[in-house]
GROMACS .gro file of C-alpha atoms in nm:
model
  192
    1UNK     CA    1   2.593   6.307   2.594
    2UNK     CA    2   2.842   6.106   2.332
    3UNK     CA    3   2.873   5.834   2.581
    4UNK     CA    4   2.470   5.755   2.583
    5UNK     CA    5   2.453   5.786   2.233
    6UNK     CA    6   2.739   5.544   2.190
    7UNK     CA    7   2.579   5.305   2.448
    8UNK     CA    8   2.255   5.362   2.282
    9UNK     CA    9   2.391   5.255   1.941
   10UNK     CA   10   2.549   4.937   2.090
   11UNK     CA   11   2.202   4.823   2.237
   12UNK     CA   12   2.042   4.885   1.918
   13UNK     CA   13   2.314   4.679   1.734
   14UNK     CA   14   2.287   4.428   1.997
   15UNK     CA   15   1.895   4.414   1.977
   16UNK     CA   16   1.913   4.377   1.595
   17UNK     CA   17   2.171   4.094   1.628
   18UNK     CA   18   1.929   3.896   1.897
   19UNK     CA   19   1.629   3.952   1.688
   20UNK     CA   20   1.810   3.834   1.378
   21UNK     CA   21   1.925   3.506   1.596
   22UNK     CA   22   1.593   3.474   1.735
   23UNK     CA   23   1.420   3.483   1.375
   24UNK     CA   24   1.674   3.222   1.252
   25UNK     CA   25   1.607   2.980   1.545
   26UNK     CA   26   1.220   3.044   1.539
   27UNK     CA   27   1.220   2.947   1.156
   28UNK     CA   28   1.336   2.580   1.227
   29UNK     CA   29   1.170   2.469   1.524
   30UNK     CA   30   0.926   2.183   1.459
   31UNK     CA   31   0.605   2.379   1.539
   32UNK     CA   32   0.702   2.639   1.275
   33UNK     CA   33   0.629   2.586   0.899
   34UNK     CA   34   0.818   2.710   0.575
   35UNK     CA   35   0.475   2.785   0.408
   36UNK     CA   36   0.121   2.876   0.540
   37UNK     CA   37  -0.191   2.857   0.333
   38UNK     CA   38  -0.243   3.193   0.175
   39UNK     CA   39  -0.635   3.208   0.281
   40UNK     CA   40  -0.618   2.971   0.591
   41UNK     CA   41  -0.281   3.017   0.792
   42UNK     CA   42  -0.352   2.678   1.009
   43UNK     CA   43  -0.273   2.487   0.671
   44UNK     CA   44   0.095   2.449   0.692
   45UNK     CA   45   0.376   2.262   0.517
   46UNK     CA   46   0.651   2.105   0.727
   47UNK     CA   47   0.953   1.891   0.646
   48UNK     CA   48   1.111   1.681   0.896
   49UNK     CA   49   1.465   1.557   0.824
   50UNK     CA   50   1.579   1.203   0.929
   51UNK     CA   51   1.885   1.129   1.093
   52UNK     CA   52   2.030   0.953   0.803
   53UNK     CA   53   2.118   1.297   0.648
   54UNK     CA   54   2.506   1.387   0.743
   55UNK     CA   55   2.557   1.707   0.932
   56UNK     CA   56   2.616   2.003   0.734
   57UNK     CA   57   2.484   1.814   0.422
   58UNK     CA   58   2.223   1.994   0.190
   59UNK     CA   59   1.970   1.784   0.023
   60UNK     CA   60   1.796   2.005  -0.260
   61UNK     CA   61   1.393   1.947  -0.287
   62UNK     CA   62   1.326   2.039  -0.644
   63UNK     CA   63   0.971   2.136  -0.693
   64UNK     CA   64   0.843   2.050  -1.060
   65UNK     CA   65   0.647   2.322  -1.242
   66UNK     CA   66   0.319   2.134  -1.228
   67UNK     CA   67   0.021   2.097  -1.004
   68UNK     CA   68  -0.154   1.795  -0.850
   69UNK     CA   69  -0.167   1.561  -0.546
   70UNK     CA   70   0.147   1.426  -0.396
   71UNK     CA   71   0.153   1.062  -0.366
   72UNK     CA   72   0.256   0.876  -0.048
   73UNK     CA   73   0.429   0.545   0.007
   74UNK     CA   74   0.116   0.414   0.152
   75UNK     CA   75  -0.050   0.479  -0.185
   76UNK     CA   76   0.185   0.242  -0.363
   77UNK     CA   77   0.112  -0.028  -0.113
   78UNK     CA   78  -0.166  -0.198  -0.327
   79UNK     CA   79   0.088  -0.189  -0.657
   80UNK     CA   80   0.368  -0.339  -0.465
   81UNK     CA   81   0.134  -0.607  -0.342
   82UNK     CA   82  -0.007  -0.697  -0.683
   83UNK     CA   83   0.339  -0.731  -0.843
   84UNK     CA   84   0.456  -0.960  -0.543
   85UNK     CA   85   0.497  -1.333  -0.587
   86UNK     CA   86   0.448  -1.552  -0.280
   87UNK     CA   87   0.476  -1.936  -0.225
   88UNK     CA   88   0.258  -2.068   0.016
   89UNK     CA   89   0.381  -2.422  -0.012
   90UNK     CA   90   0.146  -2.665   0.100
   91UNK     CA   91  -0.058  -2.419   0.267
   92UNK     CA   92  -0.419  -2.360   0.126
   93UNK     CA   93  -0.457  -2.050   0.359
   94UNK     CA   94  -0.421  -1.758   0.143
   95UNK     CA   95  -0.324  -1.414   0.301
   96UNK     CA   96  -0.423  -1.121   0.073
   97UNK     CA   97  -0.108  -0.927   0.214
   98UNK     CA   98   0.153  -1.172   0.118
   99UNK     CA   99   0.121  -1.086  -0.263
  100UNK     CA  100  -0.082  -1.055  -0.587
  101UNK     CA  101   0.013  -1.388  -0.729
  102UNK     CA  102   0.043  -1.696  -0.465
  103UNK     CA  103   0.135  -2.041  -0.537
  104UNK     CA  104  -0.046  -2.313  -0.364
  105UNK     CA  105   0.091  -2.682  -0.383
  106UNK     CA  106  -0.113  -2.883  -0.122
  107UNK     CA  107  -0.049  -3.245  -0.047
  108UNK     CA  108  -0.264  -3.519  -0.209
  109UNK     CA  109  -0.610  -3.555  -0.017
  110UNK     CA  110  -0.906  -3.326   0.125
  111UNK     CA  111  -0.799  -2.982   0.118
  112UNK     CA  112  -0.993  -2.641   0.207
  113UNK     CA  113  -0.917  -2.283   0.044
  114UNK     CA  114  -0.929  -2.005   0.284
  115UNK     CA  115  -0.863  -1.628   0.238
  116UNK     CA  116  -0.771  -1.367   0.489
  117UNK     CA  117  -0.703  -0.994   0.481
  118UNK     CA  118  -0.923  -0.877   0.210
  119UNK     CA  119  -0.962  -0.491   0.182
  120UNK     CA  120  -1.281  -0.331   0.329
  121UNK     CA  121  -1.611  -0.366   0.146
  122UNK     CA  122  -1.628  -0.136  -0.160
  123UNK     CA  123  -1.306  -0.158  -0.252
  124UNK     CA  124  -1.227  -0.401  -0.542
  125UNK     CA  125  -0.959  -0.657  -0.468
  126UNK     CA  126  -0.808  -0.927  -0.695
  127UNK     CA  127  -0.592  -1.223  -0.619
  128UNK     CA  128  -0.411  -1.457  -0.872
  129UNK     CA  129  -0.336  -1.814  -0.749
  130UNK     CA  130  -0.108  -2.085  -0.895
  131UNK     CA  131  -0.295  -2.407  -0.792
  132UNK     CA  132  -0.068  -2.696  -0.847
  133UNK     CA  133  -0.227  -3.032  -0.851
  134UNK     CA  134  -0.511  -2.899  -0.643
  135UNK     CA  135  -0.742  -3.180  -0.749
  136UNK     CA  136  -0.503  -3.462  -0.672
  137UNK     CA  137  -0.683  -3.668  -0.412
  138UNK     CA  138  -0.983  -3.482  -0.377
  139UNK     CA  139  -1.177  -3.174  -0.468
  140UNK     CA  140  -1.085  -2.855  -0.276
  141UNK     CA  141  -1.346  -2.699  -0.071
  142UNK     CA  142  -1.391  -2.302  -0.099
  143UNK     CA  143  -1.558  -2.062   0.115
  144UNK     CA  144  -1.931  -2.042   0.137
  145UNK     CA  145  -1.939  -1.713  -0.080
  146UNK     CA  146  -1.742  -1.839  -0.348
  147UNK     CA  147  -1.909  -1.830  -0.698
  148UNK     CA  148  -1.736  -1.980  -0.987
  149UNK     CA  149  -1.767  -1.841  -1.345
  150UNK     CA  150  -1.893  -2.097  -1.609
  151UNK     CA  151  -1.761  -2.096  -1.959
  152UNK     CA  152  -2.067  -1.894  -2.057
  153UNK     CA  153  -2.025  -1.620  -1.802
  154UNK     CA  154  -2.314  -1.747  -1.551
  155UNK     CA  155  -2.194  -1.763  -1.203
  156UNK     CA  156  -2.235  -2.112  -1.011
  157UNK     CA  157  -2.199  -2.193  -0.657
  158UNK     CA  158  -1.972  -2.483  -0.696
  159UNK     CA  159  -1.678  -2.563  -0.934
  160UNK     CA  160  -1.864  -2.892  -1.057
  161UNK     CA  161  -2.182  -2.680  -1.158
  162UNK     CA  162  -1.955  -2.452  -1.367
  163UNK     CA  163  -1.805  -2.749  -1.534
  164UNK     CA  164  -1.444  -2.690  -1.375
  165UNK     CA  165  -1.236  -3.003  -1.310
  166UNK     CA  166  -0.931  -2.954  -1.099
  167UNK     CA  167  -0.592  -3.038  -1.227
  168UNK     CA  168  -0.439  -3.363  -1.074
  169UNK     CA  169  -0.126  -3.308  -1.273
  170UNK     CA  170  -0.086  -2.954  -1.359
  171UNK     CA  171  -0.134  -2.612  -1.251
  172UNK     CA  172  -0.488  -2.406  -1.248
  173UNK     CA  173  -0.439  -2.039  -1.286
  174UNK     CA  174  -0.730  -1.889  -1.089
  175UNK     CA  175  -0.822  -1.530  -1.036
  176UNK     CA  176  -1.039  -1.464  -0.720
  177UNK     CA  177  -1.194  -1.128  -0.686
  178UNK     CA  178  -1.415  -0.952  -0.426
  179UNK     CA  179  -1.591  -0.612  -0.372
  180UNK     CA  180  -1.747  -0.694  -0.037
  181UNK     CA  181  -1.442  -0.766   0.165
  182UNK     CA  182  -1.428  -1.127   0.099
  183UNK     CA  183  -1.795  -1.197   0.153
  184UNK     CA  184  -1.847  -1.298  -0.202
  185UNK     CA  185  -1.563  -1.437  -0.398
  186UNK     CA  186  -1.582  -1.443  -0.785
  187UNK     CA  187  -1.357  -1.738  -0.906
  188UNK     CA  188  -1.220  -1.760  -1.256
  189UNK     CA  189  -1.012  -2.066  -1.374
  190UNK     CA  190  -0.806  -1.990  -1.684
  191UNK     CA  191  -0.684  -2.252  -1.899
  192UNK     CA  192  -0.476  -2.236  -2.217
   0.00000   0.00000   0.00000
């Protein structure tokens, strides 16, 4: 009887140890979350640690005593783009993703401005340009949807009708904006 009781106790201790080990293993598998929604258990939080964290290193995650939406790095892309300066060299092809301010210094002669990569329609997008000697050797051609702001605020279909004379020996500071994915470009030339 004593032997069976001891054996039963040993099995009980072993089972408890196995359960504790299984519990700790299950708690850290990819499919198990550290927190679930109180109303909807399918809403889970999961952290994935990358390989740059050294083994046996604890990285604390401090949660502030404040509510709100967590920002992602992708949310900052437009801010980073807006603060980025890019030198296009002689190319008049402006790629929106290259930066919020771009320098364009084409060679003398005929030139055509082009724009690619605008955000989808419905999102406001702004591009600042430093056009160096853009009028040297000829007036630049702009996309068909370009509208130029005249000194009195009226939109014109050409720079000439907006009384804009492009610099042949200096820099035109230009702001180009769109809300329809680049179909219509509102062009404002800034001069000091």
